[in-house]
Short mmCIF file of C-alpha atoms in Angstrom, two decimals:
data_model
loop_
_atom_site.label_atom_id
_atom_site.label_comp_id
_atom_site.label_asym_id
_atom_site.label_seq_id
_atom_site.Cartn_x
_atom_site.Cartn_y
_atom_site.Cartn_z
CA MET A 1 36.46 -7.80 -13.20
CA PRO A 2 34.11 -9.32 -10.60
CA LEU A 3 35.36 -9.09 -7.02
CA ASP A 4 36.96 -12.15 -5.48
CA ALA A 5 35.80 -13.70 -2.20
CA GLN A 6 38.25 -11.72 -0.08
CA GLN A 7 37.27 -8.42 -1.68
CA LYS A 8 33.59 -9.20 -1.16
CA GLN A 9 34.13 -9.99 2.50
CA LYS A 10 35.99 -6.73 3.02
CA LEU A 11 33.26 -4.82 1.19
CA LEU A 12 30.63 -6.42 3.42
CA GLU A 13 32.52 -5.43 6.55
CA ASN A 14 32.96 -1.87 5.30
CA ALA A 15 29.27 -1.60 4.38
CA LYS A 16 28.19 -2.66 7.87
CA ALA A 17 30.69 -0.25 9.37
CA LEU A 18 29.26 2.64 7.36
CA LEU A 19 25.72 1.96 8.58
CA THR A 20 27.08 1.93 12.13
CA ALA A 21 28.93 5.21 11.51
CA ASN A 22 25.74 6.84 10.18
CA ASP A 23 23.67 5.71 13.18
CA THR A 24 22.51 8.77 15.15
CA GLY A 25 21.29 6.59 18.02
CA GLU A 26 17.67 7.14 16.95
CA PHE A 27 17.96 6.26 13.26
CA ILE A 28 20.53 5.64 10.55
CA LYS A 29 20.84 8.76 8.44
CA PRO A 30 21.10 8.48 4.65
CA SER A 31 24.60 9.95 4.44
CA THR A 32 27.42 11.17 6.63
CA SER A 33 26.83 14.87 5.92
CA GLN A 34 24.43 15.69 3.08
CA TYR A 35 21.25 14.07 4.43
CA PRO A 36 21.04 14.19 8.25
CA HIS A 37 17.32 13.42 8.72
CA ILE A 38 15.02 10.44 7.99
CA TRP A 39 14.18 9.76 4.35
CA ASN A 40 11.39 7.34 3.56
CA TRP A 41 12.77 4.95 0.96
CA ASP A 42 16.33 5.31 2.26
CA THR A 43 15.10 3.85 5.54
CA ALA A 44 13.44 0.94 3.73
CA PHE A 45 16.66 0.06 1.90
CA ILE A 46 18.58 0.22 5.19
CA VAL A 47 16.01 -2.07 6.82
CA ILE A 48 16.42 -4.65 4.06
CA ALA A 49 20.15 -4.77 4.79
CA LEU A 50 19.70 -4.94 8.56
CA SER A 51 17.22 -7.80 8.22
CA HIS A 52 20.19 -10.03 7.33
CA TYR A 53 22.13 -9.49 10.54
CA ASP A 54 20.46 -7.15 13.05
CA ILE A 55 16.68 -7.56 13.25
CA PRO A 56 16.27 -5.45 16.43
CA GLN A 57 17.96 -2.52 14.66
CA ALA A 58 15.86 -3.13 11.55
CA LYS A 59 12.67 -2.90 13.64
CA LYS A 60 13.98 0.26 15.28
CA GLU A 61 14.42 1.87 11.85
CA VAL A 62 10.89 0.92 10.78
CA ASP A 63 9.47 2.32 14.00
CA ALA A 64 11.39 5.58 13.59
CA LEU A 65 9.93 6.05 10.12
CA LEU A 66 6.38 5.12 11.11
CA ALA A 67 6.56 7.53 14.05
CA GLY A 68 6.21 10.39 11.55
CA GLN A 69 3.08 9.04 9.86
CA TRP A 70 0.23 11.52 9.43
CA LYS A 71 -3.27 10.82 10.76
CA THR A 72 -4.39 10.53 7.14
CA GLY A 73 -1.99 7.62 6.57
CA LEU A 74 0.58 9.64 4.61
CA LEU A 75 4.12 8.48 5.28
CA PRO A 76 6.24 11.53 4.42
CA HIS A 77 9.39 11.54 2.35
CA ILE A 78 11.42 13.52 4.95
CA LEU A 79 11.02 13.41 8.73
CA TYR A 80 12.74 15.84 11.12
CA PRO A 81 12.65 14.15 14.55
CA ASN A 82 15.68 16.15 15.73
CA GLY A 83 14.70 19.53 14.32
CA ALA A 84 16.62 21.70 11.89
CA SER A 85 20.14 21.20 10.57
CA ASP A 86 22.13 22.72 7.73
CA TYR A 87 19.88 20.80 5.30
CA PHE A 88 17.31 22.64 3.19
CA PRO A 89 14.32 22.51 3.15
CA THR A 90 14.21 23.08 6.89
CA PRO A 91 11.35 21.64 8.98
CA ASP A 92 9.45 24.93 9.12
CA PHE A 93 9.60 25.44 5.35
CA TRP A 94 6.88 22.84 4.78
CA HIS A 95 4.21 24.42 7.03
CA THR A 96 3.04 20.98 8.18
CA GLU A 97 3.11 21.67 11.91
CA ASN A 98 -0.26 22.06 13.65
CA LEU A 99 -2.31 20.65 10.77
CA GLU A 100 -5.44 18.90 12.04
CA ASN A 101 -4.60 15.62 10.29
CA GLY A 102 -0.88 16.24 10.07
CA PRO A 103 2.21 14.65 11.57
CA PRO A 104 3.17 14.40 15.24
CA TYR A 105 6.29 16.50 14.54
CA PRO A 106 7.51 18.45 11.48
CA THR A 107 7.81 16.48 8.25
CA SER A 108 7.54 17.18 4.58
CA GLY A 109 4.09 17.09 2.99
CA LEU A 110 5.15 14.78 0.18
CA THR A 111 5.69 11.03 0.04
CA GLN A 112 8.18 8.73 -1.71
CA PRO A 113 8.16 5.32 -3.46
CA PRO A 114 6.64 2.80 -1.01
CA VAL A 115 9.39 0.26 -0.41
CA LEU A 116 8.57 -0.18 3.30
CA ALA A 117 6.17 -3.13 3.02
CA THR A 118 8.87 -5.01 1.12
CA ALA A 119 11.35 -4.15 3.87
CA VAL A 120 8.98 -5.29 6.63
CA LYS A 121 8.48 -8.55 4.74
CA ALA A 122 12.27 -8.99 4.75
CA ILE A 123 12.23 -8.65 8.55
CA PHE A 124 9.39 -11.15 8.87
CA ASP A 125 11.01 -13.63 6.47
CA LYS A 126 14.15 -13.65 8.60
CA GLY A 127 12.60 -13.49 12.08
CA GLY A 128 8.98 -14.65 11.81
CA ASP A 129 7.85 -12.24 14.54
CA LYS A 130 4.06 -12.08 14.14
CA ASP A 131 3.58 -9.82 17.16
CA TYR A 132 5.82 -7.20 15.61
CA LEU A 133 4.20 -7.66 12.22
CA ALA A 134 0.76 -7.17 13.77
CA SER A 135 1.95 -3.89 15.32
CA VAL A 136 3.12 -2.34 12.04
CA TYR A 137 0.73 -3.92 9.52
CA PRO A 138 -2.15 -1.44 10.14
CA LYS A 139 0.21 1.47 9.53
CA LEU A 140 1.46 -0.01 6.25
CA LEU A 141 -2.12 -0.65 5.15
CA ALA A 142 -3.06 2.93 6.05
CA TRP A 143 -0.24 4.31 3.92
CA HIS A 144 -1.20 2.20 0.91
CA ARG A 145 -4.84 3.25 1.33
CA TRP A 146 -3.72 6.88 1.47
CA LEU A 147 -1.77 6.52 -1.77
CA TYR A 148 -4.92 5.40 -3.56
CA SER A 149 -7.31 7.85 -1.91
CA ALA A 150 -5.02 10.88 -2.19
CA ARG A 151 -3.17 10.13 -5.42
CA ASP A 152 -5.73 8.09 -7.38
CA PRO A 153 -9.15 9.26 -6.21
CA GLU A 154 -10.55 8.63 -9.70
CA GLY A 155 -9.75 4.93 -9.38
CA THR A 156 -7.54 4.53 -12.44
CA GLY A 157 -5.45 1.85 -10.73
CA LEU A 158 -2.30 3.98 -10.93
CA VAL A 159 -1.26 6.64 -8.45
CA SER A 160 0.09 10.04 -9.46
CA ILE A 161 2.83 12.20 -8.05
CA ILE A 162 2.37 15.92 -7.47
CA HIS A 163 6.09 16.75 -7.18
CA PRO A 164 9.19 15.11 -8.72
CA TRP A 165 10.53 14.47 -5.22
CA GLU A 166 7.70 11.96 -4.73
CA ALA A 167 9.21 9.84 -7.51
CA GLY A 168 12.58 9.82 -5.74
CA THR A 169 14.27 10.79 -9.02
CA ASP A 170 14.05 14.53 -8.51
CA ASN A 171 15.54 16.18 -11.62
CA SER A 172 15.04 13.33 -14.06
CA PRO A 173 14.40 14.54 -17.62
CA ARG A 174 11.28 12.38 -17.44
CA PHE A 175 9.65 15.38 -15.78
CA ASP A 176 11.19 18.20 -17.85
CA GLU A 177 8.19 18.76 -20.12
CA ALA A 178 5.67 18.65 -17.30
CA MET A 179 7.82 20.94 -15.16
CA GLN A 180 8.43 23.41 -17.98
CA ASN A 181 4.69 23.80 -18.33
CA LEU A 182 4.76 25.49 -14.91
CA THR A 183 6.79 28.41 -16.31
CA GLN A 184 3.81 30.73 -16.81
CA ASN A 185 3.17 30.67 -13.06
CA LEU A 186 6.79 31.14 -11.99
CA LYS A 187 6.45 34.76 -10.97
CA PRO A 188 8.68 35.81 -8.07
CA GLU A 189 5.70 36.28 -5.78
CA ASN A 190 4.66 32.65 -6.36
CA VAL A 191 8.00 31.12 -5.38
CA PRO A 192 8.79 30.95 -1.65
CA ALA A 193 12.10 32.53 -0.68
CA PHE A 194 14.73 29.86 -0.34
CA GLN A 195 18.46 29.37 -0.03
CA ARG A 196 19.88 26.12 -1.36
CA LYS A 197 22.26 24.19 0.85
CA ASP A 198 22.47 21.00 -1.21
CA LYS A 199 25.69 22.22 -2.85
CA ASN A 200 27.56 22.70 0.44
CA HIS A 201 28.84 19.12 0.49
CA VAL A 202 28.57 18.16 -3.20
CA ASN A 203 30.01 19.50 -6.45
CA PRO A 204 27.34 21.87 -7.89
CA ASP A 205 27.83 20.31 -11.33
CA GLU A 206 26.44 17.06 -9.91
CA ARG A 207 23.30 18.63 -8.43
CA PRO A 208 20.00 19.82 -9.97
CA LEU A 209 20.09 23.20 -11.70
CA GLN A 210 18.77 26.37 -10.08
CA GLU A 211 15.83 26.41 -12.52
CA ASP A 212 14.88 22.97 -11.24
CA TYR A 213 14.89 24.20 -7.66
CA ILE A 214 12.76 27.22 -8.51
CA ARG A 215 10.09 24.88 -9.85
CA PHE A 216 10.50 22.51 -6.89
CA MET A 217 9.96 25.41 -4.47
CA TYR A 218 7.05 26.82 -6.45
CA LEU A 219 5.22 23.51 -6.09
CA ILE A 220 5.89 23.32 -2.34
CA GLY A 221 4.63 26.88 -1.94
CA PHE A 222 1.49 26.04 -3.92
CA TYR A 223 0.72 23.03 -1.76
CA ARG A 224 1.48 24.57 1.60
CA GLU A 225 -0.86 27.47 0.77
CA ARG A 226 -3.57 24.81 0.48
CA ASN A 227 -2.63 23.32 3.84
CA TRP A 228 -1.67 20.01 2.25
CA ASP A 229 -5.35 19.11 1.81
CA ASP A 230 -5.34 15.86 -0.18
CA ALA A 231 -8.51 16.46 -2.19
CA VAL A 232 -7.55 20.02 -3.07
CA LEU A 233 -4.01 19.05 -4.02
CA TYR A 234 -5.05 16.31 -6.43
CA ASN A 235 -7.65 18.51 -8.12
CA GLU A 236 -5.51 21.63 -8.35
CA ALA A 237 -1.93 20.27 -8.55
CA PRO A 238 0.08 22.07 -11.25
CA LEU A 239 1.99 18.80 -11.74
CA LEU A 240 0.22 15.44 -11.88
CA VAL A 241 2.13 12.50 -13.33
CA GLN A 242 1.48 8.76 -13.23
CA ASP A 243 5.04 7.78 -12.38
CA ILE A 244 6.00 4.36 -13.73
CA LEU A 245 8.75 3.75 -11.15
CA LEU A 246 6.59 4.52 -8.14
CA ASN A 247 3.73 2.44 -9.50
CA SER A 248 6.03 -0.52 -10.20
CA ILE A 249 7.43 -0.35 -6.68
CA PHE A 250 3.91 0.06 -5.32
CA TYR A 251 2.65 -3.02 -7.14
CA LYS A 252 5.47 -5.08 -5.64
CA ALA A 253 4.77 -3.56 -2.22
CA ASN A 254 1.10 -4.52 -2.50
CA GLN A 255 2.10 -8.09 -3.38
CA ASP A 256 4.26 -8.17 -0.25
CA LEU A 257 1.54 -6.55 1.86
CA LEU A 258 -0.88 -9.25 0.68
CA ILE A 259 1.51 -11.95 1.90
CA LEU A 260 1.87 -10.21 5.27
CA ALA A 261 -1.92 -9.92 5.57
CA GLU A 262 -2.26 -13.65 4.91
CA GLU A 263 0.33 -14.39 7.60
CA LEU A 264 -1.78 -12.44 10.09
CA GLY A 265 -5.09 -13.89 8.93
CA GLU A 266 -6.29 -10.46 7.82
CA ASP A 267 -8.88 -9.87 5.12
CA THR A 268 -6.96 -9.57 1.83
CA GLN A 269 -9.76 -8.61 -0.56
CA GLU A 270 -8.96 -4.88 -0.57
CA ILE A 271 -5.30 -5.50 -1.43
CA GLN A 272 -6.22 -8.07 -4.07
CA ASP A 273 -8.58 -5.55 -5.65
CA TRP A 274 -5.72 -3.05 -5.84
CA LEU A 275 -3.52 -5.59 -7.58
CA ASP A 276 -6.24 -6.62 -10.01
CA LYS A 277 -7.02 -3.04 -10.96
CA SER A 278 -3.36 -2.29 -11.62
CA LYS A 279 -2.99 -5.07 -14.19
CA ALA A 280 -4.96 -3.39 -16.94
CA ALA A 281 -3.89 0.11 -15.93
CA PHE A 282 -0.17 -0.58 -16.46
CA GLN A 283 -0.76 -1.37 -20.11
CA THR A 284 -2.01 2.18 -20.72
CA LEU A 285 1.62 3.32 -20.20
CA TRP A 286 3.17 0.88 -22.68
CA ASP A 287 4.55 2.34 -25.93
CA GLU A 288 4.81 -0.34 -28.58
CA ASP A 289 7.14 1.62 -30.85
CA ALA A 290 9.66 2.33 -28.07
CA GLY A 291 9.28 -1.00 -26.28
CA MET A 292 9.06 0.80 -22.93
CA PHE A 293 6.55 1.98 -20.35
CA PHE A 294 6.42 5.76 -20.02
CA ASP A 295 5.16 8.14 -17.35
CA LYS A 296 1.89 9.87 -18.13
CA ASP A 297 1.33 13.60 -17.71
CA MET A 298 -2.24 13.68 -16.44
CA LYS A 299 -2.55 17.42 -17.05
CA GLN A 300 -1.86 17.00 -20.77
CA ASP A 301 -3.11 13.39 -21.07
CA LYS A 302 0.06 12.29 -22.83
CA LEU A 303 2.99 9.94 -22.31
CA LEU A 304 6.35 11.52 -21.46
CA LYS A 305 8.64 9.68 -23.83
CA ILE A 306 12.11 9.76 -22.30
CA SER A 307 14.42 6.74 -22.51
CA SER A 308 15.13 6.24 -18.81
CA ILE A 309 15.92 3.19 -16.72
CA GLN A 310 12.65 3.88 -14.92
CA ALA A 311 10.78 3.28 -18.20
CA LEU A 312 11.81 -0.37 -17.77
CA SER A 313 10.80 -0.61 -14.11
CA PRO A 314 7.70 -2.77 -14.74
CA LEU A 315 10.25 -5.59 -14.99
CA MET A 316 9.93 -5.51 -11.18
CA THR A 317 6.37 -6.80 -11.56
CA ASN A 318 4.64 -9.74 -13.22
CA LEU A 319 2.47 -7.43 -15.30
CA SER A 320 4.36 -7.50 -18.58
CA SER A 321 3.91 -10.02 -21.36
CA LYS A 322 6.84 -12.21 -22.38
CA ALA A 323 7.19 -10.11 -25.52
CA GLN A 324 7.31 -6.90 -23.47
CA VAL A 325 9.88 -8.38 -21.09
CA LYS A 326 12.07 -9.42 -24.01
CA ARG A 327 11.97 -5.94 -25.51
CA MET A 328 12.79 -4.25 -22.19
CA VAL A 329 15.68 -6.60 -21.53
CA ALA A 330 17.01 -5.80 -25.01
CA HIS A 331 17.30 -2.14 -23.91
CA LEU A 332 19.28 -3.20 -20.83
CA GLU A 333 21.69 -5.19 -23.00
CA ASN A 334 22.08 -2.54 -25.71
CA PRO A 335 25.57 -0.96 -25.31
CA GLU A 336 24.32 2.25 -26.92
CA SER A 337 21.69 2.82 -24.24
CA PHE A 338 21.89 1.01 -20.88
CA GLY A 339 24.31 -1.86 -21.51
CA SER A 340 28.06 -1.76 -21.08
CA GLY A 341 30.02 -0.56 -24.11
CA ASP A 342 32.26 2.48 -24.46
CA ALA A 343 30.91 3.37 -21.01
CA PRO A 344 31.71 0.11 -19.24
CA TYR A 345 29.38 0.22 -16.25
CA MET A 346 25.66 -0.60 -15.98
CA LEU A 347 22.98 0.78 -15.51
CA PRO A 348 22.88 4.53 -16.28
CA THR A 349 19.61 6.14 -15.24
CA ILE A 350 19.18 7.79 -18.64
CA ALA A 351 20.05 6.04 -21.89
CA LYS A 352 23.46 7.11 -23.16
CA ASP A 353 22.00 7.81 -26.61
CA GLU A 354 19.28 10.03 -25.14
CA ASP A 355 19.75 13.76 -25.79
CA TYR A 356 19.18 14.54 -22.11
CA PHE A 357 21.95 12.26 -20.86
CA GLU A 358 24.41 13.89 -18.42
CA ALA A 359 26.93 11.45 -16.98
CA ARG A 360 27.39 13.15 -13.60
CA ARG A 361 24.25 15.19 -12.86
CA TYR A 362 22.07 13.52 -10.24
CA TRP A 363 19.19 11.60 -11.91
CA ARG A 364 20.05 12.62 -15.47
CA GLY A 365 22.52 9.82 -16.23
CA PRO A 366 24.63 8.52 -13.34
CA ILE A 367 24.31 4.99 -11.97
CA TRP A 368 22.41 4.67 -8.69
CA ILE A 369 22.86 1.47 -6.71
CA ASN A 370 19.17 1.27 -5.81
CA MET A 371 18.20 1.18 -9.49
CA ASN A 372 20.77 -1.55 -10.14
CA TRP A 373 19.45 -3.43 -7.11
CA PHE A 374 15.87 -3.29 -8.37
CA PHE A 375 16.90 -4.61 -11.78
CA TRP A 376 19.20 -7.27 -10.34
CA LYS A 377 16.23 -8.69 -8.47
CA ALA A 378 13.83 -8.23 -11.40
CA LEU A 379 16.09 -9.96 -13.91
CA LYS A 380 16.53 -12.92 -11.58
CA GLU A 381 12.75 -13.21 -11.27
CA HIS A 382 12.37 -13.28 -15.05
CA GLY A 383 15.08 -15.91 -15.49
CA TYR A 384 17.80 -13.64 -16.92
CA THR A 385 20.33 -14.94 -14.42
CA GLU A 386 23.50 -14.07 -16.33
CA LEU A 387 22.44 -10.48 -16.94
CA ALA A 388 21.31 -10.15 -13.33
CA GLU A 389 24.74 -11.29 -12.11
CA LYS A 390 26.39 -8.80 -14.45
CA VAL A 391 24.37 -5.95 -12.95
CA LYS A 392 25.25 -7.15 -9.45
CA ASP A 393 28.95 -7.49 -10.32
CA HIS A 394 29.04 -4.00 -11.81
CA SER A 395 27.38 -2.59 -8.69
CA LEU A 396 29.93 -4.16 -6.36
CA GLU A 397 32.82 -3.17 -8.64
CA LEU A 398 31.65 0.44 -8.60
CA ILE A 399 31.53 0.50 -4.81
CA HIS A 400 34.89 -1.25 -4.51
CA LYS A 401 36.39 1.31 -6.90
CA SER A 402 34.80 4.51 -5.58
CA ASP A 403 33.41 3.71 -2.12
CA PHE A 404 29.85 4.09 -0.81
CA VAL A 405 28.79 7.24 -2.60
CA GLU A 406 25.43 8.50 -3.78
CA TYR A 407 25.86 7.77 -7.49
CA TYR A 408 28.52 6.87 -10.06
CA ASP A 409 29.72 7.98 -13.49
CA CYS A 410 29.03 5.09 -15.90
CA ARG A 411 32.00 6.09 -18.09
CA ASP A 412 34.73 5.42 -15.54
CA GLY A 413 33.01 4.43 -12.30
CA SER A 414 34.12 7.56 -10.50
CA ALA A 415 32.28 8.88 -7.45
CA CYS A 416 29.48 11.44 -7.69
CA GLY A 417 27.24 13.10 -5.13
CA ALA A 418 27.30 12.64 -1.38
CA ALA A 419 29.92 10.54 0.37
CA GLY A 420 29.15 7.93 3.01
CA PHE A 421 25.81 7.06 1.41
CA SER A 422 23.83 4.54 3.42
CA TRP A 423 21.68 2.93 0.77
CA SER A 424 24.69 2.12 -1.40
CA ALA A 425 26.12 0.29 1.61
CA ALA A 426 22.79 -1.28 2.53
CA LEU A 427 22.02 -2.67 -0.89
CA ALA A 428 25.58 -3.94 -1.26
CA ILE A 429 24.95 -5.89 1.93
CA ASP A 430 21.78 -7.39 0.47
CA MET A 431 23.61 -8.36 -2.73
CA LEU A 432 26.52 -9.86 -0.81
CA MET A 433 24.37 -11.76 1.69
CA ASP A 434 21.79 -12.98 -0.82
CA ALA A 435 21.32 -16.71 -0.34
#
């Protein structure tokens, strides 16, 4: 049942309180215990929430993230401004310190879906501070330029990831085939020594498997041996995938960056060219039989046909035809796949009728509030108001039932993953304070 007004008000208060509790004084960490550093898209989601009620804090979060930007324009997926903790990988594991074009302090060498321009637009929409916008705009533009130069040097119009962590959906079965193709190189001497700590605070059955981590670490070792050189990495990367989720988020981010550029009177031609080039490129990932967009393994030149919620992420853009939108929405409504049925809650990250579906294992089935948030907004944009409200209601019901956790079991709404998870609180705030 949808929450009543009193329940929503209490949830809003609790969500704000959690962000306050997770504030280190320098930044709001993604969770109370599991993730003690700065994560790229986590910060953006937190900023979107703060833009509703604390713009100075929202700006502080943006500045903390941008402080770790590389000279190349790369905005890393993890930043370690306070040094090591009990989290792995540790700052030194990445070998990014002392690189000529590297970060000002240790960070990862990977990136993450670029939500930040959308978050900065949320700040500007609420506060209209052009001086602040002018101070951060060049850094946003530099990151977007880097994504194209480093991850799409061939000019396809779609950027590629070189590690599943760059997609933000680490162990998704979307990447299983591409990752399994690394097996021939997984000799002990090619995998850096590592000791997982991600299971210290979370049930191991809800985390990626050890075989996943071996491949994750192999890729990091491969890239750090090449000193994180962008040109070398793209040409030699063992994994190269045009990720449909990242590209959908990126298209939306470029639309928002274009608006910000116009507000500042900046030249917009470069950004418009990016948007124009993406339009045709997205259609190369459409599968007519499945009625979905799939990731493309660039090493094998083939689509990776897994029925995931991310395969419907172009709904976030205006790049799909009406017929394509209708078919994707049908998947969201289908109780056998993503809709509510025997499993009452929406939206699982992997279709329930997909062989790879695991209800409680990280990105292989559970509901993540950020995915629900993306689709809530997308469905509203496409005029599917009733379905959008259903997704929103389910999201708030899950949080009310099981608190602000990392992800949720779609079968009963029970908590999975890390407790005290900031983006679940942040995106609940945005849903609750949406005008």
